[in-house]
Amino acid sequence: NVDTGAAVAVVPVWEDDSSARSFAVFYLPPNGGIWVLRPPGLSSYVEAVANGTSTNEEAVALRNDSFRKAVAHAEAFIYGT
């Protein structure tokens, strides 16, 4: 927000375990600091391709769904819905 200096970011989070992935939503208020916004429900997903149990298309679908949920949570925070 250019008027207030605040920002919201959706960021991929990579664990040492290549099968565990998630997206985090951060709020950066104008007075400094970083807040982690916890989305309702799960925003993490499993890279099933890493352990050979899924196709690449399924993995991409899971990742995209997780990302969409995280973005929806960020938008709800921004617009108060």
PDB file of C-alpha atoms in Angstrom:
ATOM      1  CA  ASN A   1       0.000   0.000   0.000  1.00  0.00           C
ATOM      2  CA  VAL A   2       1.787   3.112  -1.197  1.00  0.00           C
ATOM      3  CA  ASP A   3      -0.367   5.331   1.016  1.00  0.00           C
ATOM      4  CA  THR A   4       0.523   3.610   4.293  1.00  0.00           C
ATOM      5  CA  GLY A   5       3.772   1.800   3.504  1.00  0.00           C
ATOM      6  CA  ALA A   6       2.269  -1.584   4.475  1.00  0.00           C
ATOM      7  CA  ALA A   7       2.631  -4.740   2.391  1.00  0.00           C
ATOM      8  CA  VAL A   8       1.313  -8.302   2.207  1.00  0.00           C
ATOM      9  CA  ALA A   9       3.401 -11.075   0.649  1.00  0.00           C
ATOM     10  CA  VAL A  10       2.707 -14.701  -0.284  1.00  0.00           C
ATOM     11  CA  VAL A  11       6.014 -16.552  -0.124  1.00  0.00           C
ATOM     12  CA  PRO A  12       6.928 -20.174  -0.882  1.00  0.00           C
ATOM     13  CA  VAL A  13       8.490 -21.971   2.091  1.00  0.00           C
ATOM     14  CA  TRP A  14      10.901 -24.792   1.308  1.00  0.00           C
ATOM     15  CA  GLU A  15      11.803 -27.301   3.994  1.00  0.00           C
ATOM     16  CA  ASP A  16      14.917 -29.475   4.034  1.00  0.00           C
ATOM     17  CA  ASP A  17      12.536 -32.338   3.264  1.00  0.00           C
ATOM     18  CA  SER A  18      11.883 -31.936  -0.458  1.00  0.00           C
ATOM     19  CA  SER A  19       8.423 -33.474  -0.083  1.00  0.00           C
ATOM     20  CA  ALA A  20       7.183 -30.807   2.378  1.00  0.00           C
ATOM     21  CA  ARG A  21       6.263 -27.493   0.794  1.00  0.00           C
ATOM     22  CA  SER A  22       4.005 -24.627   1.814  1.00  0.00           C
ATOM     23  CA  PHE A  23       3.184 -20.984   1.250  1.00  0.00           C
ATOM     24  CA  ALA A  24       3.338 -18.388   3.997  1.00  0.00           C
ATOM     25  CA  VAL A  25       1.437 -15.110   4.101  1.00  0.00           C
ATOM     26  CA  PHE A  26       3.300 -12.197   5.694  1.00  0.00           C
ATOM     27  CA  TYR A  27       2.048  -8.739   6.639  1.00  0.00           C
ATOM     28  CA  LEU A  28       4.645  -6.002   6.809  1.00  0.00           C
ATOM     29  CA  PRO A  29       3.048  -3.118   8.752  1.00  0.00           C
ATOM     30  CA  PRO A  30       4.089   0.475   8.058  1.00  0.00           C
ATOM     31  CA  ASN A  31       5.730   0.835  11.489  1.00  0.00           C
ATOM     32  CA  GLY A  32       8.104  -2.106  10.861  1.00  0.00           C
ATOM     33  CA  GLY A  33       8.239  -5.756  11.740  1.00  0.00           C
ATOM     34  CA  ILE A  34       6.809  -8.822  10.049  1.00  0.00           C
ATOM     35  CA  TRP A  35       3.632 -10.650  11.030  1.00  0.00           C
ATOM     36  CA  VAL A  36       2.908 -14.192   9.891  1.00  0.00           C
ATOM     37  CA  LEU A  37      -0.747 -14.488   8.885  1.00  0.00           C
ATOM     38  CA  ARG A  38      -1.927 -18.009   9.522  1.00  0.00           C
ATOM     39  CA  PRO A  39      -4.460 -19.070   6.894  1.00  0.00           C
ATOM     40  CA  PRO A  40      -7.515 -21.032   7.925  1.00  0.00           C
ATOM     41  CA  GLY A  41      -7.047 -24.625   6.917  1.00  0.00           C
ATOM     42  CA  LEU A  42      -3.893 -26.017   5.392  1.00  0.00           C
ATOM     43  CA  SER A  43      -1.761 -24.070   2.947  1.00  0.00           C
ATOM     44  CA  SER A  44       0.890 -26.742   2.754  1.00  0.00           C
ATOM     45  CA  TYR A  45       1.133 -29.493   0.206  1.00  0.00           C
ATOM     46  CA  VAL A  46       3.240 -32.546  -0.458  1.00  0.00           C
ATOM     47  CA  GLU A  47       5.498 -32.837  -3.493  1.00  0.00           C
ATOM     48  CA  ALA A  48       4.386 -36.390  -4.162  1.00  0.00           C
ATOM     49  CA  VAL A  49       6.605 -36.585  -7.239  1.00  0.00           C
ATOM     50  CA  ALA A  50       9.629 -36.525  -4.930  1.00  0.00           C
ATOM     51  CA  ASN A  51       8.691 -39.950  -3.602  1.00  0.00           C
ATOM     52  CA  GLY A  52       7.331 -41.288  -6.890  1.00  0.00           C
ATOM     53  CA  THR A  53       3.676 -41.545  -5.880  1.00  0.00           C
ATOM     54  CA  SER A  54       2.186 -38.937  -8.208  1.00  0.00           C
ATOM     55  CA  THR A  55       2.437 -37.466 -11.658  1.00  0.00           C
ATOM     56  CA  ASN A  56       3.932 -34.060 -12.338  1.00  0.00           C
ATOM     57  CA  GLU A  57       0.478 -32.737 -13.317  1.00  0.00           C
ATOM     58  CA  GLU A  58      -0.941 -33.770  -9.934  1.00  0.00           C
ATOM     59  CA  ALA A  59       1.959 -32.123  -8.113  1.00  0.00           C
ATOM     60  CA  VAL A  60       1.462 -28.892 -10.047  1.00  0.00           C
ATOM     61  CA  ALA A  61      -2.270 -28.963  -9.295  1.00  0.00           C
ATOM     62  CA  LEU A  62      -1.594 -29.383  -5.554  1.00  0.00           C
ATOM     63  CA  ARG A  63       0.968 -26.564  -5.557  1.00  0.00           C
ATOM     64  CA  ASN A  64      -1.346 -24.234  -7.489  1.00  0.00           C
ATOM     65  CA  ASP A  65      -4.266 -25.004  -5.169  1.00  0.00           C
ATOM     66  CA  SER A  66      -2.123 -24.280  -2.118  1.00  0.00           C
ATOM     67  CA  PHE A  67      -0.922 -21.017  -3.668  1.00  0.00           C
ATOM     68  CA  ARG A  68      -4.491 -19.945  -4.521  1.00  0.00           C
ATOM     69  CA  LYS A  69      -5.559 -20.596  -0.907  1.00  0.00           C
ATOM     70  CA  ALA A  70      -2.687 -18.499   0.417  1.00  0.00           C
ATOM     71  CA  VAL A  71      -3.484 -15.650  -2.000  1.00  0.00           C
ATOM     72  CA  ALA A  72      -7.174 -15.805  -1.062  1.00  0.00           C
ATOM     73  CA  HIS A  73      -6.198 -15.504   2.598  1.00  0.00           C
ATOM     74  CA  ALA A  74      -3.996 -12.493   1.816  1.00  0.00           C
ATOM     75  CA  GLU A  75      -6.820 -10.837  -0.146  1.00  0.00           C
ATOM     76  CA  ALA A  76      -9.272 -11.467   2.708  1.00  0.00           C
ATOM     77  CA  PHE A  77      -6.829  -9.784   5.075  1.00  0.00           C
ATOM     78  CA  ILE A  78      -6.383  -6.799   2.744  1.00  0.00           C
ATOM     79  CA  TYR A  79     -10.045  -6.269   1.916  1.00  0.00           C
ATOM     80  CA  GLY A  80     -11.482  -7.410   5.261  1.00  0.00           C
ATOM     81  CA  THR A  81     -13.694 -10.120   3.817  1.00  0.00           C
TER      82      THR A  81
END
